[in-house]
Tab-separated table of C-alpha atoms and ligand atoms in Angstrom:
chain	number	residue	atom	x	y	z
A	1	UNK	CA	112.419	129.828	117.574
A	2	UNK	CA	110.305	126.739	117.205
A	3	UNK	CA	107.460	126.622	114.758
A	4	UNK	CA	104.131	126.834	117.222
A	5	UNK	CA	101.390	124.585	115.542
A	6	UNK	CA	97.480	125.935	116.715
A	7	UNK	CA	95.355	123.076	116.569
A	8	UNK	CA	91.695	123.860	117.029
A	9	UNK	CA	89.508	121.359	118.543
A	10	UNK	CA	85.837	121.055	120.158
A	11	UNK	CA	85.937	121.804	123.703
A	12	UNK	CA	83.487	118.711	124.288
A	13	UNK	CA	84.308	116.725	121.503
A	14	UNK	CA	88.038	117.130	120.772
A	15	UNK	CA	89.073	115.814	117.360
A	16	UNK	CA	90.428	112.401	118.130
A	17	UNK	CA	92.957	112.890	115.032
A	18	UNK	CA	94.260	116.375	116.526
A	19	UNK	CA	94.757	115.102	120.014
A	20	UNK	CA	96.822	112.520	118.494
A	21	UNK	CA	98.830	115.216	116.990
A	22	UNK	CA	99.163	116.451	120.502
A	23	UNK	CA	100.013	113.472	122.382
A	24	UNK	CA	102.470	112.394	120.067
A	25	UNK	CA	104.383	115.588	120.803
A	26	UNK	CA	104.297	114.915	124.489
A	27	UNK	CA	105.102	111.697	123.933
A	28	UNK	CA	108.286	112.936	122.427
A	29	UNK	CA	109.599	114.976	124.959
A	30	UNK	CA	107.891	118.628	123.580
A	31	UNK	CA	105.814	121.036	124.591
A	32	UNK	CA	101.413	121.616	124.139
A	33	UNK	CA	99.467	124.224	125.840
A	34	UNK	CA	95.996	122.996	126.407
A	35	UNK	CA	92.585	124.295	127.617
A	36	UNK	CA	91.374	122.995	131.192
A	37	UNK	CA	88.188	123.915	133.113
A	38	UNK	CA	90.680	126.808	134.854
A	39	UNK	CA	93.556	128.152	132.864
A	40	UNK	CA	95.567	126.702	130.013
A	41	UNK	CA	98.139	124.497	130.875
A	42	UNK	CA	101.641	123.876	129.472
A	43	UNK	CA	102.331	120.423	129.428
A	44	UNK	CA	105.515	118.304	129.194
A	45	UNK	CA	105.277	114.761	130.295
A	46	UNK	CA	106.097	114.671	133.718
A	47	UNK	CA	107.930	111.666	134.374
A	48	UNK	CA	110.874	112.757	131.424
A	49	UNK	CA	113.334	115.193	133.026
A	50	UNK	CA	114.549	116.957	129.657
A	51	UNK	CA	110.586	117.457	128.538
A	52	UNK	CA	110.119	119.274	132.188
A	53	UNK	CA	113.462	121.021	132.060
A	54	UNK	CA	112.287	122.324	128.439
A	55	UNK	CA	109.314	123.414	130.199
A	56	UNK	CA	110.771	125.321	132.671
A	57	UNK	CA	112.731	127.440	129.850
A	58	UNK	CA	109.691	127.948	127.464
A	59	UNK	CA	107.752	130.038	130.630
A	60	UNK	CA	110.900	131.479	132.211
A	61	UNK	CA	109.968	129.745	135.345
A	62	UNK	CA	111.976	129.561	138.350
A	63	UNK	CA	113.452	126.384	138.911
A	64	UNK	CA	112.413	126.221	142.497
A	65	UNK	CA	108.625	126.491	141.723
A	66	UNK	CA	106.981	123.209	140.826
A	67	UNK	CA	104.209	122.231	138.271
A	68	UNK	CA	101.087	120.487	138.967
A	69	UNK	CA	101.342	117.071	137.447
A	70	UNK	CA	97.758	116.031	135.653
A	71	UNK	CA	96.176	112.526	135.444
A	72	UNK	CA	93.373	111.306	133.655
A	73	UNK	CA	92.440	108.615	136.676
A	74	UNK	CA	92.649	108.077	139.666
A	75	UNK	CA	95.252	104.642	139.610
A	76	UNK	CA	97.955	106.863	137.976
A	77	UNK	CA	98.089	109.298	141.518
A	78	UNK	CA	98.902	105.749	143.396
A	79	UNK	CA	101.977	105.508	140.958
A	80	UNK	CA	103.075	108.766	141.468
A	81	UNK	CA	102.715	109.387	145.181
A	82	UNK	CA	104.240	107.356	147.826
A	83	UNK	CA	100.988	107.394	149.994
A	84	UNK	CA	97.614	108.599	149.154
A	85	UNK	CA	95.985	109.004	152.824
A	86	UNK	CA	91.925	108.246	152.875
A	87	UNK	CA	90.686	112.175	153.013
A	88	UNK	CA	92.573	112.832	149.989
A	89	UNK	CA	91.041	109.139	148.748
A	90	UNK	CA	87.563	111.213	149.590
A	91	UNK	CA	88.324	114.061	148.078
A	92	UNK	CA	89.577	112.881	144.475
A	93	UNK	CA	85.984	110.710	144.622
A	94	UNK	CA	84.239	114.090	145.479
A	95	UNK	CA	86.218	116.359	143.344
A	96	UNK	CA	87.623	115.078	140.609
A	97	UNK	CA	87.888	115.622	138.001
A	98	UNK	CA	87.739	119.519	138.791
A	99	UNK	CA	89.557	122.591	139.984
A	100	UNK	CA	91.137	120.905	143.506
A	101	UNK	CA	95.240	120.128	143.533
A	102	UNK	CA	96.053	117.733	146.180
A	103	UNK	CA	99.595	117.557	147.502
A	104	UNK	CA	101.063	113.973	148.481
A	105	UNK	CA	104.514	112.425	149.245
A	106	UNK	CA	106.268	111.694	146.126
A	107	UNK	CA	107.151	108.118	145.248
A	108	UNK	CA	110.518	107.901	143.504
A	109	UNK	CA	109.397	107.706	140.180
A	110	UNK	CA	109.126	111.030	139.983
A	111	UNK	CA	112.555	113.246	138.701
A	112	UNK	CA	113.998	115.755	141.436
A	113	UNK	CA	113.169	118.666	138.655
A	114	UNK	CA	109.143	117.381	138.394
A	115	UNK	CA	109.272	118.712	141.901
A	116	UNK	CA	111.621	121.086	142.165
A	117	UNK	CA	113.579	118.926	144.627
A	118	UNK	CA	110.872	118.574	147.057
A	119	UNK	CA	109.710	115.247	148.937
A	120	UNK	CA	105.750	116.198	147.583
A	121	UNK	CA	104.271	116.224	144.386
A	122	UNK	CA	100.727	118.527	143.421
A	123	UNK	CA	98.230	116.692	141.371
A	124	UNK	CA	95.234	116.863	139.949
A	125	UNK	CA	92.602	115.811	137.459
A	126	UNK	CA	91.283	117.901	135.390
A	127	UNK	CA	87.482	118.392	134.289
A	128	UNK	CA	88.393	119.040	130.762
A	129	UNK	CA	87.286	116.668	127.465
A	130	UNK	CA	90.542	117.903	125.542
A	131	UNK	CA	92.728	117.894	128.909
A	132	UNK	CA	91.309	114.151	129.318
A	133	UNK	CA	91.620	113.082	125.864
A	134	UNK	CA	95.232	114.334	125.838
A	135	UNK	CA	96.537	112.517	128.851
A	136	UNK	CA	94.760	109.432	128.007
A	137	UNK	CA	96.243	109.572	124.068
A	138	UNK	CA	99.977	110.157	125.077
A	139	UNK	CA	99.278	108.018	128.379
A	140	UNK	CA	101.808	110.293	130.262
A	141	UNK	CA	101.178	111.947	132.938
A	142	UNK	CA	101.592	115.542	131.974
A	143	UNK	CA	103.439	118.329	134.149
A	144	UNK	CA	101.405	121.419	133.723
A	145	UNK	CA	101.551	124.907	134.970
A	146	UNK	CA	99.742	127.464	133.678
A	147	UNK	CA	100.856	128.644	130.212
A	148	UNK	CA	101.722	132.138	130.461
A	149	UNK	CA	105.047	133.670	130.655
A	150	UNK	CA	106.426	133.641	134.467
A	151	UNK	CA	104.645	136.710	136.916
A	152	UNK	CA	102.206	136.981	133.861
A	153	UNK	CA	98.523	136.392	134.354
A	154	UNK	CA	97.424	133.113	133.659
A	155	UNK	CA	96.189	132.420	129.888
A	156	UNK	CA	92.006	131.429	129.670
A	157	UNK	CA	91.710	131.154	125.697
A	158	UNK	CA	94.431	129.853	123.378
A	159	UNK	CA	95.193	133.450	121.935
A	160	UNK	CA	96.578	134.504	125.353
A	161	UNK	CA	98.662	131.303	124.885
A	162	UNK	CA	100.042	132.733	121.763
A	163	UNK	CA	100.279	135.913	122.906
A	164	UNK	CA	103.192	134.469	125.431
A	165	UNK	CA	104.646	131.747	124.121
A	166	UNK	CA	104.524	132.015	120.353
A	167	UNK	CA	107.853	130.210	118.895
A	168	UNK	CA	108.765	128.644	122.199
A	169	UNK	CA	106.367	125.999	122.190
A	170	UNK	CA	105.829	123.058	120.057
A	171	UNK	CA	101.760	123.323	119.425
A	172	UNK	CA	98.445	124.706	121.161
A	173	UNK	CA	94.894	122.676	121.509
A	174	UNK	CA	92.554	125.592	121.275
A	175	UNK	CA	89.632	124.724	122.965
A	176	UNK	CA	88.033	128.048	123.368
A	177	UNK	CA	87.783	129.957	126.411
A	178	UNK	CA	88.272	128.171	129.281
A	179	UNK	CA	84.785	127.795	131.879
A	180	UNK	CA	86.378	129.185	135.533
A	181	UNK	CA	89.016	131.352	134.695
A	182	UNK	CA	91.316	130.964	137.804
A	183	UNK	CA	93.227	128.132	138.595
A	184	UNK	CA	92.825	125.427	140.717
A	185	UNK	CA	92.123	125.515	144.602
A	186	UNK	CA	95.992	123.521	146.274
A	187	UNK	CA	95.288	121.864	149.561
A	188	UNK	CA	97.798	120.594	151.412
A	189	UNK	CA	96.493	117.389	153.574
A	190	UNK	CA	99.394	116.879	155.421
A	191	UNK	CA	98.194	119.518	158.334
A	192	UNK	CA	95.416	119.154	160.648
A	193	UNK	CA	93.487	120.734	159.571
A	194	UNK	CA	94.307	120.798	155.898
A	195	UNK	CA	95.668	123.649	154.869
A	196	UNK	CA	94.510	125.729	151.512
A	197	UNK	CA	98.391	127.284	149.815
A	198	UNK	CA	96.277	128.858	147.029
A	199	UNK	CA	92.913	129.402	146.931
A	200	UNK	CA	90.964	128.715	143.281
A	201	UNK	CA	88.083	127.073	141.503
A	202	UNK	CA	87.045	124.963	144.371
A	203	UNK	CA	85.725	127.040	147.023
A	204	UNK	CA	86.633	126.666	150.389
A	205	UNK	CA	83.246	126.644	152.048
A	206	UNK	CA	82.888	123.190	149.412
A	207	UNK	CA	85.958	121.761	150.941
A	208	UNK	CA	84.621	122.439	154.557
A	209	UNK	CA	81.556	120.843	153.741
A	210	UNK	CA	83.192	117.664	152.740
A	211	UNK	CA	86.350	117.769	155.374
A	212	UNK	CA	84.864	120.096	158.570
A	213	UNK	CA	87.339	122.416	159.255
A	214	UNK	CA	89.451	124.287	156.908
A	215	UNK	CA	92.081	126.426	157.258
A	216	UNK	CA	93.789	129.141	154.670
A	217	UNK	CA	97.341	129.393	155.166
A	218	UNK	CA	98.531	133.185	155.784
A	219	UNK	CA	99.774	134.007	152.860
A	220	UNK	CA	95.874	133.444	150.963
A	221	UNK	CA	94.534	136.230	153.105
A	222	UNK	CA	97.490	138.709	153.450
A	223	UNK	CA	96.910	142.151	152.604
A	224	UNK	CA	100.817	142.878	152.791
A	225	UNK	CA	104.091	140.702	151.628
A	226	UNK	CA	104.931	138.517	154.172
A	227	UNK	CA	108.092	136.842	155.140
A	228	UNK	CA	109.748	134.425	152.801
A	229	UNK	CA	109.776	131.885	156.038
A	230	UNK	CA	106.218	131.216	156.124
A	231	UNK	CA	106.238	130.161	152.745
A	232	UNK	CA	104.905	126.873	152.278
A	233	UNK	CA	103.802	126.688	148.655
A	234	UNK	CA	106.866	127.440	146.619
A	235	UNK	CA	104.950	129.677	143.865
A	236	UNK	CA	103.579	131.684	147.177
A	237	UNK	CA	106.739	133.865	146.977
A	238	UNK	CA	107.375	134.551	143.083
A	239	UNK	CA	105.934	137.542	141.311
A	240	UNK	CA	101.945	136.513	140.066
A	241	UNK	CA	99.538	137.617	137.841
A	242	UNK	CA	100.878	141.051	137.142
A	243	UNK	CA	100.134	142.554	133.907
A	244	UNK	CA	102.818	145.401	133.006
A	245	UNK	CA	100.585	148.290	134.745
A	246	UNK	CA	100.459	149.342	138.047
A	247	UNK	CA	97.611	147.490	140.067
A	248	UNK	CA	95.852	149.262	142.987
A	249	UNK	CA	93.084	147.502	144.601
A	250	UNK	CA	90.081	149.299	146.539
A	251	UNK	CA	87.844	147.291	149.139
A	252	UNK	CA	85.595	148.522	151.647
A	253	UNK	CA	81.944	149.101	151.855
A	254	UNK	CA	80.468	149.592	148.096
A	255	UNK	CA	79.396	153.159	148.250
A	256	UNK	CA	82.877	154.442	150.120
A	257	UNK	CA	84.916	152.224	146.997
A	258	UNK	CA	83.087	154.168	144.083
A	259	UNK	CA	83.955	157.402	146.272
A	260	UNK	CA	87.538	156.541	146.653
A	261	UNK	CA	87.904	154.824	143.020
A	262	UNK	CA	86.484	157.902	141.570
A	263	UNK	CA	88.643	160.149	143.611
A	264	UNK	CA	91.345	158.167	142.181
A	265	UNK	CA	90.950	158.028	138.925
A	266	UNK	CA	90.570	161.792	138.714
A	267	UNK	CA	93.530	162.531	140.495
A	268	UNK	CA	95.751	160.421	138.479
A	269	UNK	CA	93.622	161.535	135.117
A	270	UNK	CA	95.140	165.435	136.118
A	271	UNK	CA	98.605	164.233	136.324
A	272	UNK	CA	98.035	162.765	132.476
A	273	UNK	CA	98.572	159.090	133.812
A	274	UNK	CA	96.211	157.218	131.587
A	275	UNK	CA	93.666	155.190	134.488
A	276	UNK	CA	91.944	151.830	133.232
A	277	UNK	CA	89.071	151.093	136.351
A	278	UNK	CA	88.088	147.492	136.580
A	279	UNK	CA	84.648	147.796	137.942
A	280	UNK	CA	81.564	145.990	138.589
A	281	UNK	CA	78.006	146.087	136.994
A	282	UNK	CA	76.603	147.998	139.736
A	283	UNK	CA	79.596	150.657	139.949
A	284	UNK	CA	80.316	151.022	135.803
A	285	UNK	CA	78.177	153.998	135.257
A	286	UNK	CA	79.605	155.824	138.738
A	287	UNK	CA	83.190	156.189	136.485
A	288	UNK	CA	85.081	158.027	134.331
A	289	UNK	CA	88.574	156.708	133.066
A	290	UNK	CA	90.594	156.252	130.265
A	291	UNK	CA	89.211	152.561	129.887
A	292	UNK	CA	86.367	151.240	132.085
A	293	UNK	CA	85.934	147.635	131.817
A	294	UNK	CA	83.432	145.427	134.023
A	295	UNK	CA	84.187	142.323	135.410
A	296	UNK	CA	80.597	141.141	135.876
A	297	UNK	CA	77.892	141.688	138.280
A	298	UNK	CA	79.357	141.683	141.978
A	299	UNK	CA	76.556	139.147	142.721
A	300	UNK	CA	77.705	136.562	140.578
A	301	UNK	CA	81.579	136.245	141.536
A	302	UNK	CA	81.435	132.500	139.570
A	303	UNK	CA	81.781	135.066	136.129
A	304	UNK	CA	83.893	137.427	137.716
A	305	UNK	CA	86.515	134.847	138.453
A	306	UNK	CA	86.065	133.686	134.875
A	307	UNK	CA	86.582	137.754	133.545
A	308	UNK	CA	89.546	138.043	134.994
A	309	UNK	CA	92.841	137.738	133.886
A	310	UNK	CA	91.344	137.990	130.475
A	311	UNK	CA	90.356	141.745	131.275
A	312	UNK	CA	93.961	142.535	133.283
A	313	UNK	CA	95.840	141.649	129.253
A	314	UNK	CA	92.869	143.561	127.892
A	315	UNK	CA	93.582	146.351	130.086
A	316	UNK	CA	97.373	145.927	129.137
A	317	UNK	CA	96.760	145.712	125.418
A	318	UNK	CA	95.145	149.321	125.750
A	319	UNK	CA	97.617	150.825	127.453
A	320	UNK	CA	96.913	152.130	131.098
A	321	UNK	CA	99.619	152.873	133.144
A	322	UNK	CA	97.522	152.149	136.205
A	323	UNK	CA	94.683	149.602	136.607
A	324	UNK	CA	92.658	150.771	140.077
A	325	UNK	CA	90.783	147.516	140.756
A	326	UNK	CA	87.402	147.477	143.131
A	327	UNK	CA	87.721	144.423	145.416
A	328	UNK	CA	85.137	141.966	145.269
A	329	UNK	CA	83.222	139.842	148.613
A	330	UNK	CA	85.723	137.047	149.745
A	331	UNK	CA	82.978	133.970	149.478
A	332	UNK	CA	82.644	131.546	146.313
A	333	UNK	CA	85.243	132.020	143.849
A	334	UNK	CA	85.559	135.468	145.496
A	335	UNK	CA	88.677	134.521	147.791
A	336	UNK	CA	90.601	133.298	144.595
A	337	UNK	CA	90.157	136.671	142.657
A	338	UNK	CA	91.064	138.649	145.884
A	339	UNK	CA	93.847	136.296	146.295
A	340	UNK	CA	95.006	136.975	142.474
A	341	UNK	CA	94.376	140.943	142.513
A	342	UNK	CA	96.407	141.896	145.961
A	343	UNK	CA	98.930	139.680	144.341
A	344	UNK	CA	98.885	141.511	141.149
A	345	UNK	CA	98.830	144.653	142.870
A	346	UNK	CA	102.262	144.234	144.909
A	347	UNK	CA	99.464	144.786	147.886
A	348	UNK	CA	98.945	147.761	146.886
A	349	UNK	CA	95.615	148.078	148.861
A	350	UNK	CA	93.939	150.601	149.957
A	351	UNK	CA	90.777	150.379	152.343
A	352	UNK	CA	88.104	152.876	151.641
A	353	UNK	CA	86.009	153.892	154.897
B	1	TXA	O1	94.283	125.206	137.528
B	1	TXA	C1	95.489	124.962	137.635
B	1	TXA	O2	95.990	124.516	138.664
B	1	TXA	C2	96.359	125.215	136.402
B	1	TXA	C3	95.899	124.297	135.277
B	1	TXA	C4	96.806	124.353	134.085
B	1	TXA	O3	95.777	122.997	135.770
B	1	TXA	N1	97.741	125.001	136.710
B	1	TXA	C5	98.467	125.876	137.466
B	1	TXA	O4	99.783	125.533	137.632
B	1	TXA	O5	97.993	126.871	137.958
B	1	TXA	P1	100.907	126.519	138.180
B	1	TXA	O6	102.170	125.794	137.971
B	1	TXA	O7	100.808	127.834	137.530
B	1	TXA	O8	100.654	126.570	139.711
B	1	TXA	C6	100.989	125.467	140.520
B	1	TXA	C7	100.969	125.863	141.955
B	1	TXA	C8	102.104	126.785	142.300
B	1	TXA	O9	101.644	127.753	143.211
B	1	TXA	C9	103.111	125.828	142.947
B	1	TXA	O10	103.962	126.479	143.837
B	1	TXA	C10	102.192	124.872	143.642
B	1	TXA	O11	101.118	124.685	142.765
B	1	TXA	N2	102.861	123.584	143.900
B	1	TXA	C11	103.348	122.719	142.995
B	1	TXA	N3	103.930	121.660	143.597
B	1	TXA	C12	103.796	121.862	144.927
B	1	TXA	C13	104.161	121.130	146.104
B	1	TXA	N4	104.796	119.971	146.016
B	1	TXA	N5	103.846	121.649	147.317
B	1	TXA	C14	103.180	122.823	147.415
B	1	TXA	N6	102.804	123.561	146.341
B	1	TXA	C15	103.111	123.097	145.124
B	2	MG	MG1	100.751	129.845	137.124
C-alpha cells in the first residue's frame, strides 16, 4: 500500500507550490490523478517505461489497451508522432486545448508499453488550468487514462479517485468536479473520412463542421457486441463503465419509455430486486423505485453528460441490484452518454414502441 497524498488546488488557479508537489512525483517515475475538463486522469510520464508499467498495475488495466498521452503544446505532439498530417494540424488549432484525442504514427521515442505495442500513439491537450500547470511543471509528457479502476466508470471529482485507487497511487490534485463529465471524443485521421473510435466531449456535428464528412466507426453506434475483428480502438473491446449493478437501458419515443420503465421497475420491485431508475427531469415524477435519481433535463444533454458516471457510483453506493436507464437523443454530447450506457449495460437494450 502506498501512502495516497490529496492535494487540493483551485481549479483555475492551481497552487503553483502544490503542482510542484505533483510534478515532482511524475518527474520521478510515480503516479498523480488529476482533474481535466472530462474525467480525471492518472498520469505517469509517458516517455519512462517503469512509470507507465506502474500505471498499468495501479488501474488493473489490460496491457493491450493504451493511454492517451497529454501535452501542454502543440511542439511536444511533433516530438512524439512521426507525422502530424495538416487536418490534424487544423484540428489541434481548432480544438485544443479541449475534449478531442487525435491518433498519429508514433515516432520512436515513444516505449512499446506507452502504446501497447502499436505503430500509433492518442494525444491530446487538455483544457484544464491544473492539467496544464502539471505538464508544464514536470515538463513530461504525461500518459493518462482515466483514473478509475479497469471496467469502472470513469472518476469526475477527486473523491471518486479515492474511492478506486486509495493506497495505489502516489497523490491526487483535487480540482473539484470536473466541467463535461465524459471523456474525450478519439478520431482517428488516418481514414477517409476520419473515423470517430469513441465518441466524447467534442461532438461530432463540431468535427463535421470543421472536416465535412464524418464517420462513426461501428462499434460507437452498436446496440449489440460486435465481433472482436472490427475492433479498431483497442479499449473498444474491454469491459467499460459498468458499475457493479445490472444496467438496462430503455429508448424509444418518450411517452412509450416511461410506460415500459415503469412497467419495469414494478415488475422487478415484486420479485424484491431493489430497482434504482435513472431518469430525466421531464419523466422523474412518472416513477416509483427504490432510488430515483435524475440526470438533468433531456433538453440540455451538455449536463446530462456531466451527471453521469457520477450518478451510476451514486446509484452503486445505494445499493440497487438493477439500474433501468432511459436513453437520451443521440445529438450533442448525447452520442457519448448513449455510447457509455449500452456499454455499461452489456447492451442490454430494450426498445420501447
Ligand atoms: O478525456 C479523456 O480522454 C480522459 C482524460 C483523462 O484525458 N482519458 C481517457 O483515457 O479517457 P482512457 O485511457 O480511459 O481512454 C483512452 C482511449 C481508449 O479507448 C484507448 O483504447 C484509446 O483511447 N486509444 C489509446 N491509444 C490508441 C491508439 N493508438 N489507437 C486507437 N485508440 C487508442
Ligand atoms: Mg477509461
Amino acid at each position: 500500500m502506498k501512502q495516497t497524498v490529496v492535494l487540493k488546488v483551485d481549479s483555475q488557479q492551481p497552487d503553483i507550490e502544490k503542482v510542484r508537489v505533483a510534478a515532482d512525483i511524475i518527474r520521478e517515475g510515480g503516479l498523480v490523478a488529476f482533474p481535466t475538463e472530462t474525467v480525471y486522469g492518472l498520469g505517469a510520464d509517458a516517455l519512462n517505461q517503469k512509470a507507465v508499467l506502474a500505471l498499468f498495475e495501479a488501474k488493473k488495466r489490460p496491457m493491450d489497451n493504451p493511454p492517451i498521452v497529454h501535452v501542454e503544446n502543440i511542439d511536444d505532439v511533433y516530438r512524439l508522432a512521426e507525422q502530424v498530417p495538416p487536418k490534424a494540424d487544423k484540428l489541434m488549432r481548432k480544438f485544443w486545448p479541449g475534449p478531442l484525442t487525435l491518433i498519429f504514427k508514433r515516432s520512436e521515442i515513444v516505449p512499446d508499453v506507452t502504446v501497447a505495442g502499436l505503430d500509433t500513439i492518442a494525444v491530446r491537450m487538455p483544457q484544464h488550468a491544473v492539467a496544464l500547470a502539471l505538464i508544464r511543471e514536470s515538463r513530461r509528457s504525461i500518459a493518462s487514462p482515466s483514473a478509475n479502476l479497469a471496467g469502472k466508470p470513469s472518476p469526475t471529482s477527486a473523491e471518486h479517485v479515492f474511492d478506486d485507487l486509495n493506497g495505489r497511487i502516489d497523490a491526487i490534485l483535487d480540482g473539484g468536479p470536473t466541467r463535461i463529465g465524459v471523456e474525450s471524443t478519439v478520431l482517428d485521421l488516418s481514414f477517409d473520412p476520419p473515423l470517430i473510435l469513441r465518441p466524447g466531449g467534442t461532438s461530432l456535428e463540431a468535427l463535421r463542421r470543421v472536416l465535412g464528412d464524418v464517420k462513426l466507426h461501428p462499434f460507437v453506434v452498436a446496440e449489440k457486441e460486435l465481433p472482436i475483428e472490427k475492433t479498431r480502438s483497442p479499449g473498444m473491446k474491454h469491459k467499460h463503465y459498468a458499475p457493479n449493478a445490472q444496467v438496462i437501458v430503455v429508448e424509444g419515443g418518450i411517452s412509450a419509455v416511461i410506460t415500459k420503465v415503469k412497467e419495469l421497475a414494478e415488475s422487478y420491485r415484486l420479485k424484491g430486486v431493489k430497482v434504482g431508475v435513472l431518469a430525466t427531469d421531464e419523466t422523474k415524477a412518472a416513477y416509483r423505485a427504490y432510488v430515483v435519481k435524475s440526470l438533468g433535463s433531456r433538453f440540455n444533454l451538455a449536463v446530462v453528460a456531466q451527471n453521469l458516471f457520477r450518478l451510476l457510483r451514486e446509484l452503486d453506493a445505494e445499493g440497487v441490484d438493477v439500474i433501468i436507464a432511459e436513453g437520451v437523443p443521440t445529438e450533442g454530447l448525447g452520442l457519448a452518454v448513449m455510447n457509455r450506457l449500452r456499454k455499461a449495460s452489456g447492451y442490454n437494450i430494450i426498445k420501447a414502441e
